[in-house]
Tab-separated table of C-alpha atoms in Angstrom:
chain	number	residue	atom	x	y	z
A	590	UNK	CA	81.006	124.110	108.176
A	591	UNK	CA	82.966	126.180	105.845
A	592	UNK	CA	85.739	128.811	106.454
A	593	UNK	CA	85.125	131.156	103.299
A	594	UNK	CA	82.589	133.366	104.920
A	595	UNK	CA	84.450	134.071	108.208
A	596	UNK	CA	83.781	137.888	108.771
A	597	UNK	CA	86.999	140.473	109.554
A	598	UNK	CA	86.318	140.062	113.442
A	599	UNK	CA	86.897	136.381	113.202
A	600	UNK	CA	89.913	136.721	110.737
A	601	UNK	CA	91.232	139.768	113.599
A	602	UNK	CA	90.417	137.213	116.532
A	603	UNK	CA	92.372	134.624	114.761
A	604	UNK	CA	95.598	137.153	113.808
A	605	UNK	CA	95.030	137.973	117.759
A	606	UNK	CA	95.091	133.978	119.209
A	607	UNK	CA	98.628	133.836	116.490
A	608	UNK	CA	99.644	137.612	118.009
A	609	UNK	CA	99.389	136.266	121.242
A	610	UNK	CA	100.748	132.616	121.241
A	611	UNK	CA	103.930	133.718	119.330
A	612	UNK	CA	104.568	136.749	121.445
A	613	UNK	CA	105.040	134.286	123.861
A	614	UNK	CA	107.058	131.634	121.956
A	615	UNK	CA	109.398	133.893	121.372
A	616	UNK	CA	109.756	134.876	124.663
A	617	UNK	CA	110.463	131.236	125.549
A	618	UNK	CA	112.652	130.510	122.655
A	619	UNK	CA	114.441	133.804	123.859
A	620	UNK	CA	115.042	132.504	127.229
A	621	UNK	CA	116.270	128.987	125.961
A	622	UNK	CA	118.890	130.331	122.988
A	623	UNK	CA	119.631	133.479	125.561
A	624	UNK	CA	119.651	135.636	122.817
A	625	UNK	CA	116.837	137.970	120.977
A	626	UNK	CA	114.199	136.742	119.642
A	627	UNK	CA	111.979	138.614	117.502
A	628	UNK	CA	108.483	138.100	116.130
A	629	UNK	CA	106.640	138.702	112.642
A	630	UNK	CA	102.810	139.613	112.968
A	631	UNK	CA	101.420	136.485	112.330
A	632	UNK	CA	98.946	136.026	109.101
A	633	UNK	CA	96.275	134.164	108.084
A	634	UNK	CA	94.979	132.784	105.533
A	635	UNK	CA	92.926	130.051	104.196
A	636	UNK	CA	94.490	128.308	101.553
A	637	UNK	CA	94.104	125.298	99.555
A	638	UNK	CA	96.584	121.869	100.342
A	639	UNK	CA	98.576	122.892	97.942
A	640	UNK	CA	98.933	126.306	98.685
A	641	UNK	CA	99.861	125.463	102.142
A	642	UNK	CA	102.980	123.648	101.076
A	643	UNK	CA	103.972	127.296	99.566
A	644	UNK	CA	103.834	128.851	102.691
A	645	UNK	CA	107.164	126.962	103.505
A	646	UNK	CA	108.979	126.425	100.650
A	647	UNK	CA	106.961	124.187	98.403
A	648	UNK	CA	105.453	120.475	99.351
A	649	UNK	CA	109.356	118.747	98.483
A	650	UNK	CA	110.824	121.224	100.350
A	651	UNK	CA	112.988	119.773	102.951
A	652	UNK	CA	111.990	120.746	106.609
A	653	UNK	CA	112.172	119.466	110.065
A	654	UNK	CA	108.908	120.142	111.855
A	655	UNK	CA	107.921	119.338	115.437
A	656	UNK	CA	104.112	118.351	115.200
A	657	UNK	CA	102.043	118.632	118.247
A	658	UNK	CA	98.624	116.997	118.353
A	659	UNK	CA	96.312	119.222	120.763
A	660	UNK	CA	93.110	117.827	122.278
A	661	UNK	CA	90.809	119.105	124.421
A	662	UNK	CA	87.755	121.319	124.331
A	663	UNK	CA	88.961	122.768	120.587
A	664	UNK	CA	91.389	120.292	119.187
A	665	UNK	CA	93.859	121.215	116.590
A	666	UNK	CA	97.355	120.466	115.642
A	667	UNK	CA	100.304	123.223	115.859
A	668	UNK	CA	103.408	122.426	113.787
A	669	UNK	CA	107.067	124.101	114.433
A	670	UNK	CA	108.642	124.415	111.047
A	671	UNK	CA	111.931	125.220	110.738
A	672	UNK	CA	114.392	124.747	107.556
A	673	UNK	CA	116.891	121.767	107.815
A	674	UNK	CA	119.765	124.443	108.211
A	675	UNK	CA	117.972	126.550	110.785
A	676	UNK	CA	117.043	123.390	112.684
A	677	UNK	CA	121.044	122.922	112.744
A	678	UNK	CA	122.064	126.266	114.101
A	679	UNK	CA	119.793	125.826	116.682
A	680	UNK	CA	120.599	122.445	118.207
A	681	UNK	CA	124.606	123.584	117.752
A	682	UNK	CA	123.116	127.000	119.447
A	683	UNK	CA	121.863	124.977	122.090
A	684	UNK	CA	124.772	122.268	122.662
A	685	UNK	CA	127.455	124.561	121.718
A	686	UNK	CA	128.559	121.759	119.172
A	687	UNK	CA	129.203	123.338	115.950
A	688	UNK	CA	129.753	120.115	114.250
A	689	UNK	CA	126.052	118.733	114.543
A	690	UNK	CA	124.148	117.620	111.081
A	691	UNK	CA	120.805	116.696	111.140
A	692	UNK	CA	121.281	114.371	108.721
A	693	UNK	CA	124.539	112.190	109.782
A	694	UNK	CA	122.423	109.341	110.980
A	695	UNK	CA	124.640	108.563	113.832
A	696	UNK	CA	123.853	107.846	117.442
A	697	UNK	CA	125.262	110.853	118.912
A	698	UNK	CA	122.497	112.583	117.370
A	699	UNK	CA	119.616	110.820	119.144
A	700	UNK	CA	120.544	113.488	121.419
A	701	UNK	CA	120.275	115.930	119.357
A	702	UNK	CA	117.108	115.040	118.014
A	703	UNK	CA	115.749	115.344	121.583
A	704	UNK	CA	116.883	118.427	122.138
A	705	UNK	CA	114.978	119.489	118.888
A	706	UNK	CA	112.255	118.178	120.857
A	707	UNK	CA	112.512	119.924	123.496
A	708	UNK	CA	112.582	122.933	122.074
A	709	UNK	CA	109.433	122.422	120.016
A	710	UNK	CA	107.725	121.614	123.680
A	711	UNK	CA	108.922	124.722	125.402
A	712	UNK	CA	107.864	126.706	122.182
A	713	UNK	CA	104.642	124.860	121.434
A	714	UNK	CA	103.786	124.516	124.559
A	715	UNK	CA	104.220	128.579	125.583
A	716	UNK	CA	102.050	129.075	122.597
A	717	UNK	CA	99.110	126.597	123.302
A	718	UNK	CA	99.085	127.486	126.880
A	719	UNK	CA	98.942	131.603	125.755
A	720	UNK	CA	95.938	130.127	123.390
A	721	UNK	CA	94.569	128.753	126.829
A	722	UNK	CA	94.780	131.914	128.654
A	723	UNK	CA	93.601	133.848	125.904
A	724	UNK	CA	90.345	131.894	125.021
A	725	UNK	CA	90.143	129.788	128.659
A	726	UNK	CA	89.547	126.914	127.054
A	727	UNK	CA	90.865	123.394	128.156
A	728	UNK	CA	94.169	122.182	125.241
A	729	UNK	CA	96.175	119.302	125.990
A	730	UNK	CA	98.982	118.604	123.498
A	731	UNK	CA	100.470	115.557	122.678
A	732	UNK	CA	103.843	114.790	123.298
A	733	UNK	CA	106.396	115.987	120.568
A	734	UNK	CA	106.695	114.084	117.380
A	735	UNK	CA	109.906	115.090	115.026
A	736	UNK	CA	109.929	114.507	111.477
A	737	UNK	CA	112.592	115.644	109.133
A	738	UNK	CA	111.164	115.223	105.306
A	739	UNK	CA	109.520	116.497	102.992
A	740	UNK	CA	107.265	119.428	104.007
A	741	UNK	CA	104.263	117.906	101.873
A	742	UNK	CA	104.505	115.007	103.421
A	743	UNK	CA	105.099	116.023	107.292
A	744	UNK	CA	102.292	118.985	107.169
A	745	UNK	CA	99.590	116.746	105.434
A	746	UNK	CA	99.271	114.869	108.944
A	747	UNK	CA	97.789	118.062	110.216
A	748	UNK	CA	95.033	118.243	107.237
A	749	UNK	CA	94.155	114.671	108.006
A	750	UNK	CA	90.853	115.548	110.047
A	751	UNK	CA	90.796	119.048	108.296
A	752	UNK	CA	90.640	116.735	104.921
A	753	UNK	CA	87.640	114.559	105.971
A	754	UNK	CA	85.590	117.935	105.894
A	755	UNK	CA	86.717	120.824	103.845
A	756	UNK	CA	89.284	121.340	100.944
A	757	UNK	CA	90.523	124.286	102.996
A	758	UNK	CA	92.540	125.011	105.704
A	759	UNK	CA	93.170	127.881	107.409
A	760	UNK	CA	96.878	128.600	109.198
A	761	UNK	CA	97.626	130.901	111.429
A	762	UNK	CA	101.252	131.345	110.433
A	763	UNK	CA	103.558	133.630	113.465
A	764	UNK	CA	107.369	133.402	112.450
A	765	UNK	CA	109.707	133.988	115.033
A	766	UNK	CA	113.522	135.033	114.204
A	767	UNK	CA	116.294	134.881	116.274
A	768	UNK	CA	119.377	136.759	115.010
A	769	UNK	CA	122.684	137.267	116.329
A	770	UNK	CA	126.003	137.909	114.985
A	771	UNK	CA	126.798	134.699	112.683
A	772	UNK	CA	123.656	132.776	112.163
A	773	UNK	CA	119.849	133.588	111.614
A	774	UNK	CA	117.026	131.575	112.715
A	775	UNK	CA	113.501	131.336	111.510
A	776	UNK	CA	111.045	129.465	112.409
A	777	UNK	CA	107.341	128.556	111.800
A	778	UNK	CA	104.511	128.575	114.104
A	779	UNK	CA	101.478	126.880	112.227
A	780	UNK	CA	98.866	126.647	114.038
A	781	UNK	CA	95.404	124.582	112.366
A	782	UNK	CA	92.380	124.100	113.823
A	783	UNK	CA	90.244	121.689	113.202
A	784	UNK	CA	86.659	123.202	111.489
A	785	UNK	CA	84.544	122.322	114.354
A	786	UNK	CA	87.430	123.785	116.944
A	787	UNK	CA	86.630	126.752	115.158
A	788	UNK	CA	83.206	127.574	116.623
A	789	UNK	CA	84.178	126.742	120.235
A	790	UNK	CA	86.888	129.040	119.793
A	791	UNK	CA	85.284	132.097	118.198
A	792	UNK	CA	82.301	130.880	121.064
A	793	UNK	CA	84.784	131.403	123.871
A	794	UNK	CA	85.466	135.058	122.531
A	795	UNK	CA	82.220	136.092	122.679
A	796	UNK	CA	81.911	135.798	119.084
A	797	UNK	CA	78.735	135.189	117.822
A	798	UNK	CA	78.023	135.563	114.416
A	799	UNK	CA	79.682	132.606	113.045
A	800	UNK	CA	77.195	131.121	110.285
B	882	UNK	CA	118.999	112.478	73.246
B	883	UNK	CA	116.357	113.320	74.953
B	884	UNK	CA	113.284	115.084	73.416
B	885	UNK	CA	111.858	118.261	74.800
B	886	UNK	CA	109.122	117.404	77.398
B	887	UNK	CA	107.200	119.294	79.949
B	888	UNK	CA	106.728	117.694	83.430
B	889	UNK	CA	102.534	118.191	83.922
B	890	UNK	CA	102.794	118.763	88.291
B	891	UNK	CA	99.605	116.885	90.142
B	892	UNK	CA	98.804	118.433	93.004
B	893	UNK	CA	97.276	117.032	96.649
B	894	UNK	CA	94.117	115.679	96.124
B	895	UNK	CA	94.358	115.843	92.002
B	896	UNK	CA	95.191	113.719	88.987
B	897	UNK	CA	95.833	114.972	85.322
B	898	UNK	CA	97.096	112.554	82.422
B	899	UNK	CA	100.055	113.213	80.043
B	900	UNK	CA	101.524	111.826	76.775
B	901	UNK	CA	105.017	111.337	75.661
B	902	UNK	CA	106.990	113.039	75.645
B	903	UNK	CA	106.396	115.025	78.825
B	904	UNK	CA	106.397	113.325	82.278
B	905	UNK	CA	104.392	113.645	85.150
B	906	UNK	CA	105.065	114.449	88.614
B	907	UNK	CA	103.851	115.016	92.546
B	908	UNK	CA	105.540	116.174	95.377
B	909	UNK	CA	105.975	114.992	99.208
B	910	UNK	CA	103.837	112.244	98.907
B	911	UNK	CA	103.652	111.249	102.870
B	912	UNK	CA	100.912	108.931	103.931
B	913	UNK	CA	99.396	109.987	100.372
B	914	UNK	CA	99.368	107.556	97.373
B	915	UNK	CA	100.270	108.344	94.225
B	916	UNK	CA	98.646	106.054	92.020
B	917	UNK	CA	100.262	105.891	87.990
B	918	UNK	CA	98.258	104.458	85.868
B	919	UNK	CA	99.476	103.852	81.899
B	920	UNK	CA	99.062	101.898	78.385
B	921	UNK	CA	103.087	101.245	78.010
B	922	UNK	CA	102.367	100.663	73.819
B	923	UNK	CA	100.373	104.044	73.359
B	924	UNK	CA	102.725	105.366	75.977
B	925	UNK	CA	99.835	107.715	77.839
B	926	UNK	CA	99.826	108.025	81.820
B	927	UNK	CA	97.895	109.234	84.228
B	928	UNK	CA	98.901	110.161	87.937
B	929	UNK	CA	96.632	110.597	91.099
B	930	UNK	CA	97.996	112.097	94.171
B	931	UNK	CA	95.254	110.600	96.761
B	932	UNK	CA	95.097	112.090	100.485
B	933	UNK	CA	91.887	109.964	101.753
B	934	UNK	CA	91.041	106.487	100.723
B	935	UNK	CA	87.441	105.705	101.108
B	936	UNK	CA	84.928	108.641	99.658
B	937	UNK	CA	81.805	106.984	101.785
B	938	UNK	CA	82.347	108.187	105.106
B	939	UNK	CA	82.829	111.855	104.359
B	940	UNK	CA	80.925	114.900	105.775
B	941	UNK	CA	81.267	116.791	103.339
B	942	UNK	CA	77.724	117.337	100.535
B	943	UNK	CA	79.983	117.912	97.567
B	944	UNK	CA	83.455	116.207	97.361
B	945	UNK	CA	86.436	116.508	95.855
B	946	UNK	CA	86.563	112.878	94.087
B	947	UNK	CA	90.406	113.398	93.230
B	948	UNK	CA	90.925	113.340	97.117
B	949	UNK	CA	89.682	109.667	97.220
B	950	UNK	CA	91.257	106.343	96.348
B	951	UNK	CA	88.000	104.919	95.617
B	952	UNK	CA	86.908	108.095	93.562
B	953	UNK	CA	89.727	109.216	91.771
B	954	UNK	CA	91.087	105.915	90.277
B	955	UNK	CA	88.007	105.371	88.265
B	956	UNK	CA	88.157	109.012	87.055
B	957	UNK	CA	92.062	108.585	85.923
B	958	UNK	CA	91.116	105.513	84.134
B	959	UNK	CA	88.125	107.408	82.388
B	960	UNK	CA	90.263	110.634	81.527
B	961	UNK	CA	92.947	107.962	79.857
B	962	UNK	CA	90.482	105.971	78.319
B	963	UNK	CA	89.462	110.040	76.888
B	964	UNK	CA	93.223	110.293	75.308
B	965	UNK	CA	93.554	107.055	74.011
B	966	UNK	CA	94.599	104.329	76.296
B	967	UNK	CA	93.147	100.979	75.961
B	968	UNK	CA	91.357	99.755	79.247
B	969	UNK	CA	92.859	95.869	79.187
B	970	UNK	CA	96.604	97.511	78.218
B	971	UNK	CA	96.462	99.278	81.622
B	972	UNK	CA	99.003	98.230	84.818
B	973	UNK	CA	99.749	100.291	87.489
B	974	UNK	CA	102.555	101.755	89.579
B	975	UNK	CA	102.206	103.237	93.136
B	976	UNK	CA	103.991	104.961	95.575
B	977	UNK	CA	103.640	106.668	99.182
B	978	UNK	CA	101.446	105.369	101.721
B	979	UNK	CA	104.112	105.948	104.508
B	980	UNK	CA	103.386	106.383	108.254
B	981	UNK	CA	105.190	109.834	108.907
B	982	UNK	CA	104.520	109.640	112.718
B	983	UNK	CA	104.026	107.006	115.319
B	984	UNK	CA	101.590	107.382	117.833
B	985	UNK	CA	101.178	105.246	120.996
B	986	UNK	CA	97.514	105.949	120.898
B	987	UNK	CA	96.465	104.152	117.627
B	988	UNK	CA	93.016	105.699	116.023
B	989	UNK	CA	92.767	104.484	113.002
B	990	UNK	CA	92.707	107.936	111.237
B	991	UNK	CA	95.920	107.704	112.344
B	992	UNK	CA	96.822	104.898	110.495
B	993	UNK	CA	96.303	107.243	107.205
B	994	UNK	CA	98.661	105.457	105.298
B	995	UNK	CA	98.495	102.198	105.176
B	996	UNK	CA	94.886	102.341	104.544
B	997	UNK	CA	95.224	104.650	101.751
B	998	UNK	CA	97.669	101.958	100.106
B	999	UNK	CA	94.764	99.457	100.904
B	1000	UNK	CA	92.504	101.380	99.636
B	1001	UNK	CA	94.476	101.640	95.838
B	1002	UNK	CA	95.403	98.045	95.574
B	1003	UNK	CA	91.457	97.196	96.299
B	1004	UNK	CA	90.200	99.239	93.628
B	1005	UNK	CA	92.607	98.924	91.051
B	1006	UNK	CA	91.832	95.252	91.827
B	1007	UNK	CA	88.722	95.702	91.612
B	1008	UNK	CA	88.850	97.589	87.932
B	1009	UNK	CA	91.366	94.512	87.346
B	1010	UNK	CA	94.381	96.943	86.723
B	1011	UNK	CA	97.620	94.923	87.288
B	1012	UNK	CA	100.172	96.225	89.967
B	1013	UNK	CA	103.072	96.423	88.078
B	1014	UNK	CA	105.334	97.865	91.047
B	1015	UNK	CA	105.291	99.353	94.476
B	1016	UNK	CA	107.456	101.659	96.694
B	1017	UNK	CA	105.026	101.915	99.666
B	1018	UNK	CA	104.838	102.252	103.798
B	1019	UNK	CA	107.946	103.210	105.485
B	1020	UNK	CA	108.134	106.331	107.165
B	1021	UNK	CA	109.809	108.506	104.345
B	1022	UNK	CA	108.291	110.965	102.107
B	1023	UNK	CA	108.390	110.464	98.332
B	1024	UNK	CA	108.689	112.626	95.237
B	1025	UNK	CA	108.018	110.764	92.072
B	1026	UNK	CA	107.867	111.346	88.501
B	1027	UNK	CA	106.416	108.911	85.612
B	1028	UNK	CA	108.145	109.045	82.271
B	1029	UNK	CA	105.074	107.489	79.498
B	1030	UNK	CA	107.687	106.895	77.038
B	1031	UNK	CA	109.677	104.307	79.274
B	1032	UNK	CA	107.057	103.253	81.985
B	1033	UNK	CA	109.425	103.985	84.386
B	1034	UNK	CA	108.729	105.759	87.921
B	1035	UNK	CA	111.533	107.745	89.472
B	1036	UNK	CA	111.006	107.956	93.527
B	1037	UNK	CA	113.401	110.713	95.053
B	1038	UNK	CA	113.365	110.855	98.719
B	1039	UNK	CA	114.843	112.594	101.540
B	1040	UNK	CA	118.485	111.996	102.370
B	1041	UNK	CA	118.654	108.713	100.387
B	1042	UNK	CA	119.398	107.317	97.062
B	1043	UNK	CA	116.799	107.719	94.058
B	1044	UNK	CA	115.094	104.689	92.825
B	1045	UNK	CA	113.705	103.435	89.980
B	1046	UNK	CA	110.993	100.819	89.599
């Protein structure tokens, strides 16, 4: 299965399942930071490994991302990708503790880390369980895993299956910005599926004419 | 002091080879392997950024062979055989192979990582290619560049002091 000869419904029903999940990750990520939360239209593209890493900064790029695994009747993986500072305004958004670095490895900031956690769930999870609505299929995501490194090296996880098949991947990428007086916040919704999730998906939507 | 070199940039799932004085480098290795290989006298090196490490079990008809430990490493030791290397001057140097995530439920595709660094020692091994040095598993991410002229490979990573090995 290859994703080069999707046609422009596919590509539309793809912006759509991105339109739709982010719409309501912001709306969650709104409620959480109590403050307004806007969205980009989400894109997508298929790209090559490399060109992937672009999308964020470039592969040594520093980034904390909250990876979800999702399983289910079309498994794929959803990342939250967020830049080390942005990560930062939101936890001190969040505890009101202006202080807080990511990367002062102290115990205090186990805390922290969870709460970085927790907001990945509450915006993952708004946005897998909008892709549930939307298609009525069955997703089950993992539990949270945080990594703070190297974008290369935190997003190839998700291209581990996709890797096995294709030399392609295709993102749905939906940014979602929060902005208020002093800081700006931006994050990433990346959402890959895996090639065969692809058919079930597009199956789902009444879509037929895939291959 | 230092002459005017280029830094040749290897992609995921690539290799290229490069000649003093320019260096070679890849970025974010995570449970990827980079895999130098170099002739220290004729001071050529080759670098393979490796995402998968057994070819055999893939779906797909035609494959990438840089994506592969077990395909690519013959390749890089071809292309510097190509540019002048000598095939019993050659050691290696690797790095990456880390375990970015823990998962309670352990499938082994999972386990990327440190099967990918199995997979590099066994065929280098197998090709007889001494393992000079190693900066391998963890759960870090690794930049690393290879300087032919020295045979030195510079590991940046995240938040932590640069090494050199």
């Amino acid at each position: 299965m290859t994703y080069e000869n999707l046609s422009p419904i596919q590509f539309d029903a793809l912006r759509e399942i991105g339109n739709i999940g982010a719409g309501n990750a912001a709306t969650a990520l709104s409620q959480l930071l109590d403050q307004k939360v806007n969205m980009v239209i989400p894109t997508v593209k298929i790209v090559t490994f490399d060109e992937m890493m672009d999308l964020i900064g470039g592969p040594d790029a520093s980034v904390v991302a909250i990876l979800f695994r999702v399983f289910g009747d079309a498994p794929l993986h959803v990342f939250f990708v967020l830049s080390i500072e942005e990560a930062e305004v939101l936890v001190q958004t969040m505890t009101h503790n202006s202080t807080f670095s990511l990367m002062d490895e102290n115990s205090a900031n186990k805390i922290n880390y969870s709460v970085l956690e927790e907001v990945g769930n509450i915006v993952a999870g708004s946005y897998i369980s909008a892709l549930s609505d939307f298609t009525n299929l069955n997703f089950q995501p993992s539990v949270p895993h945080l990594g703070i490194d190297m974008a290369a090296a935190i997003l190839t996880y998700g291209l581990i299956d996709i890797s096995q098949v294709s030399d392609y991947a295709i993102v749905i990428d939906s940014k979602v910005n929060s902005e208020d007086s002093d800081n700006t916040m931006k994050g990433n919704l990346f959402l890959l599926p895996h090639p065969e999730s692809l058919q079930t998906i597009f199956s789902s939507l009444g879509i037929k004419e895939y291959e | 002091m230092n002459k005017v070199g280029t830094v040749v940039r290897v992609g995921i799932a690539d290799l290229n080879t490069v000649r003093e004085p320019n260096t070679i480098r890849t970025l974010g290795l995570g449970s990827c392997v980079g895999i130098v290989i170099y002739d220290e006298q004729k001071r050529v090196a080759g670098l393979a950024h490796i995402l998968l490490p057994d070819s055999s079990v893939t779906k797909q008809k035609s494959i990438n062979e840089y994506k592969y430990a077990d395909t690519a490493i013959p390749v890089l030791v071809d292309r510097l055989l190509e540019i002048g290397a000598r095939k019993h001057a050659l050691k290696a140097k690797i790095a990456g192979g880390a375990e970015m995530f823990k998962f309670s439920s352990g499938s082994d595709l999972l386990r990327i990582g440190p099967r990918n660094i199995d997979a590099s020692l066994n065929e280098l091994n197998k090709l007889k290619i001494p393992v000079i040095a190693q900066d391998v598993g963890g759960n870090i991410g690794r930049t690393i560049e290879f300087d032919p002229a020295t045979a030195k490979l510079k590991i940046r990573r995240v938040n932590r002091e640069e090494i050199i090995i």
